[in-house]
Coordinates of C-alpha atoms in Angstrom, one line a residue:
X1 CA -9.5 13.3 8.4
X2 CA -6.0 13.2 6.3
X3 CA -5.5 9.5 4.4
X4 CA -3.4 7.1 6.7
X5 CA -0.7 5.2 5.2
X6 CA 1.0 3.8 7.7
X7 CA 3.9 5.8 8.9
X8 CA 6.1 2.7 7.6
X9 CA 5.3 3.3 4.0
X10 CA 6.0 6.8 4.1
X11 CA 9.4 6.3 6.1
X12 CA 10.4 3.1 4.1
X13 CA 10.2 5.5 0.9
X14 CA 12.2 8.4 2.3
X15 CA 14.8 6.1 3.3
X16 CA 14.6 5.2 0.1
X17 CA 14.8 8.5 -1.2
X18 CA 18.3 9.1 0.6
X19 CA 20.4 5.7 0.0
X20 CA 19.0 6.5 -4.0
X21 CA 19.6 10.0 -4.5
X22 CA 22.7 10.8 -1.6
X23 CA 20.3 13.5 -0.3
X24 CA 20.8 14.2 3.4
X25 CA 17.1 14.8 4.7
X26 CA 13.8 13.6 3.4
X27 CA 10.4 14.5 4.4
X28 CA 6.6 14.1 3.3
X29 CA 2.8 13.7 3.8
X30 CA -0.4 13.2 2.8
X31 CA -3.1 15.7 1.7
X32 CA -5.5 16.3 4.4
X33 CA -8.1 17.7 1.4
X34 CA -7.6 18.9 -2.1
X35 CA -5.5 21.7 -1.0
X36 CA -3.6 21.0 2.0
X37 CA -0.9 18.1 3.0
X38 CA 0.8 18.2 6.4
X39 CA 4.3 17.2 6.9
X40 CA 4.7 13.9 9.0
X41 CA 7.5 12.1 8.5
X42 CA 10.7 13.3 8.3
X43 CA 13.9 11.3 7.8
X44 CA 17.5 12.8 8.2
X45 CA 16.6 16.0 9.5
X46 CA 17.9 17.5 12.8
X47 CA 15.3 19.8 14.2
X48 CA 11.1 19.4 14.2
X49 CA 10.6 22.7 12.2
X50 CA 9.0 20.8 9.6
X51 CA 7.2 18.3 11.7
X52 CA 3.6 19.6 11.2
X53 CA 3.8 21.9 8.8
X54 CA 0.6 22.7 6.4
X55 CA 1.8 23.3 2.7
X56 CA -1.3 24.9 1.0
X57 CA -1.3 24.2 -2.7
X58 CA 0.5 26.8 -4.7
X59 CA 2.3 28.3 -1.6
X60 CA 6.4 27.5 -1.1
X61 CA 8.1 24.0 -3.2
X62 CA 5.9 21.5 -2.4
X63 CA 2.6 23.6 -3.0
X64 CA 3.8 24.6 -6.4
X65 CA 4.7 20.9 -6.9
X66 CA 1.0 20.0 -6.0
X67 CA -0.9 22.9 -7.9
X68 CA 1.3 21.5 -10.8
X69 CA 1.2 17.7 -10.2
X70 CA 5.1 17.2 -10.9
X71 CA 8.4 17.3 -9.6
X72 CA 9.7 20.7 -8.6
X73 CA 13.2 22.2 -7.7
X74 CA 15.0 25.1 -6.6
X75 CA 18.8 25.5 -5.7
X76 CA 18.9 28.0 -3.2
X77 CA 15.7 27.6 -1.5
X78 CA 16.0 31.1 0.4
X79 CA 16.9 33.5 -2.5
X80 CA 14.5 31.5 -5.2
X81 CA 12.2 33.6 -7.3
X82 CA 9.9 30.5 -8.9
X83 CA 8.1 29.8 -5.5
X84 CA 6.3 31.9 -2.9
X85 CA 8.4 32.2 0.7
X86 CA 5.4 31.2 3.5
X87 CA 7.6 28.5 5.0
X88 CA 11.1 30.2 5.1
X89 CA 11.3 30.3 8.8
X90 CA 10.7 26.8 9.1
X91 CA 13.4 25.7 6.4
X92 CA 15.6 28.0 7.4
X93 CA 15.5 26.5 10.8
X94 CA 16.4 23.0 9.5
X95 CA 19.5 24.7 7.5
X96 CA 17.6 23.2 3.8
X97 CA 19.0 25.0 0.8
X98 CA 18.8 22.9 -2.0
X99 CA 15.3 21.2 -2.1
X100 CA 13.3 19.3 -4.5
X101 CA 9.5 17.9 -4.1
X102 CA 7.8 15.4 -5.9
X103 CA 4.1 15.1 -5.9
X104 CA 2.2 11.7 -5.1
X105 CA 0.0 10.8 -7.7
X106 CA -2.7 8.5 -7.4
X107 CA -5.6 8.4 -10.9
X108 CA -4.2 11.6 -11.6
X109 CA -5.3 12.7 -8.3
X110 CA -2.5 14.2 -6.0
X111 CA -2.8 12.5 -2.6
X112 CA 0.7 13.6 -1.2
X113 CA 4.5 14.9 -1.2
X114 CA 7.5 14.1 -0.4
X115 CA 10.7 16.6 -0.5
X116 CA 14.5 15.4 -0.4
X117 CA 16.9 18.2 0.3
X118 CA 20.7 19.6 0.7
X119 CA 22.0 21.8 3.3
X120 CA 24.4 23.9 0.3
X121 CA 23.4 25.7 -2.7
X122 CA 23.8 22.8 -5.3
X123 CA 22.2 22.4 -8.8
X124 CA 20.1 18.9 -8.5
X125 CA 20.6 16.7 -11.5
X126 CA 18.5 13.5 -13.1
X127 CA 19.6 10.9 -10.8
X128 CA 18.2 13.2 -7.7
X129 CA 15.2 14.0 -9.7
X130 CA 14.5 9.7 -10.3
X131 CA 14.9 8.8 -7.2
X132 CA 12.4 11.2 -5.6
X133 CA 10.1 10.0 -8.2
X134 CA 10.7 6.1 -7.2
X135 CA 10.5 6.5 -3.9
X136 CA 7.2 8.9 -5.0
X137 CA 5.6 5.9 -6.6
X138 CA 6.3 3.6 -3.4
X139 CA 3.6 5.6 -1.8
X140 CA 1.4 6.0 -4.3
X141 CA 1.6 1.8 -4.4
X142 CA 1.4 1.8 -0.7
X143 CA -2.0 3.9 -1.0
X144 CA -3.3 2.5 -3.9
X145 CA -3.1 -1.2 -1.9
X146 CA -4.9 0.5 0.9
X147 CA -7.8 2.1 -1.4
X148 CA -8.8 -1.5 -2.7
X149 CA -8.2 -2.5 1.0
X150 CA -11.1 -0.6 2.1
X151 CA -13.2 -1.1 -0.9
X152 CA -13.3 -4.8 -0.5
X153 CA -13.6 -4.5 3.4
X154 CA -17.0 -2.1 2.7
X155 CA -18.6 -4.6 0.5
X156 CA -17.2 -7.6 2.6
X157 CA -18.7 -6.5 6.1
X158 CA -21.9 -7.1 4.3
X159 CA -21.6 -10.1 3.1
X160 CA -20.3 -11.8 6.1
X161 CA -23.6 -10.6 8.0
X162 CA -25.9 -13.1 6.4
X163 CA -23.9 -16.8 6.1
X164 CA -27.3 -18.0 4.3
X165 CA -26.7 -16.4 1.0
X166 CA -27.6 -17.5 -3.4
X167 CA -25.1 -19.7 -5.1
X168 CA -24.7 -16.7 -7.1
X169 CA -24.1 -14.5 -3.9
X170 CA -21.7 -17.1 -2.9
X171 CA -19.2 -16.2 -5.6
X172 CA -19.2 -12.6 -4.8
X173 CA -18.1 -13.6 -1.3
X174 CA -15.1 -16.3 -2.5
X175 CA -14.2 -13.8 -5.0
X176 CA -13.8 -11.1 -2.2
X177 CA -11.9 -13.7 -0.1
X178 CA -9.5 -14.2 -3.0
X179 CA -8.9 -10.6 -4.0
X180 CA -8.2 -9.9 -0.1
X181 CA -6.1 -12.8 0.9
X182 CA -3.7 -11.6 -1.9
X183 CA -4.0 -8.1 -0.8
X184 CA -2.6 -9.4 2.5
X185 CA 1.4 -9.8 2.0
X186 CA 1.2 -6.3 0.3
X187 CA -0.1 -4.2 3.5
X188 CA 2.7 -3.5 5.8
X189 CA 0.5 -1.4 8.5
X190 CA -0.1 -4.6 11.0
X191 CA -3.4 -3.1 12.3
X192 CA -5.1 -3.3 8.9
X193 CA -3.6 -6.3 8.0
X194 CA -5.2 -8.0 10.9
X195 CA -8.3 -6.1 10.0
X196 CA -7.9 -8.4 6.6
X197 CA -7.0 -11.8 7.8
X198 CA -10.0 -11.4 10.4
X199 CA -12.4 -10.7 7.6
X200 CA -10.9 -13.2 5.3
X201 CA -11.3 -15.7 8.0
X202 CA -15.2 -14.6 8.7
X203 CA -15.8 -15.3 5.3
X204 CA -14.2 -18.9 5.6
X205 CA -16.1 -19.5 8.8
X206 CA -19.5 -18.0 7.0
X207 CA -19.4 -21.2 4.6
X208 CA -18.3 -23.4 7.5
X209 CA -21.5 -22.5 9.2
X210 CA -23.6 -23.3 5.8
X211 CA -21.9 -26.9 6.0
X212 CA -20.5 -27.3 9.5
X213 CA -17.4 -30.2 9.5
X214 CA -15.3 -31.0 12.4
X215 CA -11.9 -30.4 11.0
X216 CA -8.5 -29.9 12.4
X217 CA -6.3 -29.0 9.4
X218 CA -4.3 -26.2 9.9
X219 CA -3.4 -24.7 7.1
X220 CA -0.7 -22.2 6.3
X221 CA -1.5 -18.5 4.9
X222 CA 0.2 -19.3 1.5
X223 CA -1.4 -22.5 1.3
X224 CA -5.0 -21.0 1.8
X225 CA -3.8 -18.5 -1.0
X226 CA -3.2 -21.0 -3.4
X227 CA -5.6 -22.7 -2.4
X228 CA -8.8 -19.7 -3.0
X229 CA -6.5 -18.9 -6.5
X230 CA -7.1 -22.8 -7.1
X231 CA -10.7 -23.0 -6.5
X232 CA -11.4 -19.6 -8.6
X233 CA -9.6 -21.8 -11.5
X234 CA -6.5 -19.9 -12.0
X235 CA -3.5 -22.2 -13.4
X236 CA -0.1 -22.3 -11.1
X237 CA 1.6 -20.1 -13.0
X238 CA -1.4 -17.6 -13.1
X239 CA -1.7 -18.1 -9.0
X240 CA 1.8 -17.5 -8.9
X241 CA 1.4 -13.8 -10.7
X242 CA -1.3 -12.8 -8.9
X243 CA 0.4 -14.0 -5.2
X244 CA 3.5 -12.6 -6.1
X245 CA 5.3 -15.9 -6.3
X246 CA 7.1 -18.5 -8.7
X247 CA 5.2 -21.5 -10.1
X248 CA 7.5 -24.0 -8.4
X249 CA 6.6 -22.4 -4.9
X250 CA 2.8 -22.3 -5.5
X251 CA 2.8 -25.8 -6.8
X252 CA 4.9 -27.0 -3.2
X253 CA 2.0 -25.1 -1.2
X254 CA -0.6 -26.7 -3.4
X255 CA 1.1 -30.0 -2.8
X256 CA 1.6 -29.1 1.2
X257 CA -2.4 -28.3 1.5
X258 CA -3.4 -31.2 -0.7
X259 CA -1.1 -33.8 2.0
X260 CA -2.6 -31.7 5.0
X261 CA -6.3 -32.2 3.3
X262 CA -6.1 -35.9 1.8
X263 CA -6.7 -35.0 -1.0
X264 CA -5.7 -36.4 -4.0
X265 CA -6.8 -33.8 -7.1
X266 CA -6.8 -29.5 -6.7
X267 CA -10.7 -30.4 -6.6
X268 CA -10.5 -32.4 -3.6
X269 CA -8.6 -29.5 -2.0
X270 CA -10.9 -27.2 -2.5
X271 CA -13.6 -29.2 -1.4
X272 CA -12.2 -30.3 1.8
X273 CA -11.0 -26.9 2.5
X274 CA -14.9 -25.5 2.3
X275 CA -15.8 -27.7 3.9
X276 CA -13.4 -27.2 6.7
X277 CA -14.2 -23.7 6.8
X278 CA -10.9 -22.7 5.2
X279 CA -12.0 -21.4 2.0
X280 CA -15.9 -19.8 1.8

């Protein structure tokens, strides 16, 4: 089965890829093994030709740009002698003469490409070349997010099986509940983020069970963020790199939680927030 990043993360980049660059038609996807990637998204262009197509690694642009693991380009697509021709048909179809493809690299691993192209015969200069690697990078981003995503959801369905677990088991568990919850804002695909926030709340409701309270604080997401950052001992301003936000907001969500809680310290929080079944 190919990798799924969501189809937002792959479109979101080769919009990005146009506005940066001035490149009329983008288009990209993901390798379905070591060797292959199928085209899925395309942005810009004015026929499906390219919809579907399997670039084999080494064969046309983007398989050279694979085999290689860097950004290729030619300037007249249909007369170049630097790449093989397997996919003429289809880019003649779509009128692309002028292309340029950028691998996705993840741990020196290429897990994708993504192409940007003209419709003329035009020499493609550094500020073409940048962009496609930028908007490049946004995928790999998207997919590295997604890779701890599933790592943390493998060892997390475990642990949430068995509520009765060590102290030092415990810790495991909060410090899978913090790496997630800060995973969350950076996952655009709404199905997996779900998928997060259902585990993540599992986990709360796991230590609930251990030390059942009736409780009903509502607490927002941020607040429960900065909350699992305060109980794990990180400092506002260290919270506030790891959530992605300035000191002054984390300390207003920390104050927000603390009035919601009654709490009158960051230990009190925390402690009322276990045992509300907020926090695990």
């Amino acid at each position: 089965m190919p990798e799924s990043v969501d189809a937002v993360d792959m479109q979101a980049a080769l919009l990005r890829l146009r506005r940066t660059s001035g490149l009329p038609v983008a288009f990209g996807g993901l390798l379905s093994d070591a060797r292959h990637a199928r085209i899925a998204e395309l942005n810009g262009a004015q026929t499906t030709a390219l919809r579907g197509l399997v670039i084999s690694a080494g064969s046309g642009l983007g398989g050279k740009s694979i085999a290689l693991s860097r950004p290729c380009a030619v300037t007249d697509y249909r007369s170049s002698r630097h790449i093989s021709h397997e996919y003429d048909m289809a880019v003649a179809a779509e009128g692309l003469r002028s292309v340029v493809a950028v691998p996705v690299v993840v741990r020196r691993k290429v897990r994708g490409v993504l192409y940007g192209a003209l419709r003329e015969p035009v020499s493609l200069g550094d500020r073409t070349f940048d962009a496609a690697v930028a908007a490049a990078r946004d995928v790999e981003q998207a997919l590295v997010v997604r890779d701890e995503v599933q790592q943390l959801l493998a060892v997390t369905r475990e642990q949430v099986t068995d509520p009765r677990g060590a102290p030092e088991a415990w810790e495991d568990v909060r410090e899978a509940h913090r790496e997630l919850r800060a995973l969350v804002p950076k996952v655009v695909d709404p199905a997996l983020r779900d998928e997060l926030l259902s585990v993540c709340g599992r986990l709360a409701s796991a230590a609930g069970a251990r030390a059942p309270q009736p409780c009903g604080v509502h607490l927002a997401p941020r607040e429960v963020d900065v909350l699992a950052c305060v109980a794990a001992g990180t400092t506002n301003a260290g919270a506030a790199k790891r959530l992605g936000l300035r000191p002054e907001t984390v300390k207003g969500y920390l104050r927000s939680a603390m009035r919601k809680l009654g709490a009158h310290t960051r230990l009190e929080a925390v402690v009322a927030a276990r045992r509300a079944g907020l926090l695990p």
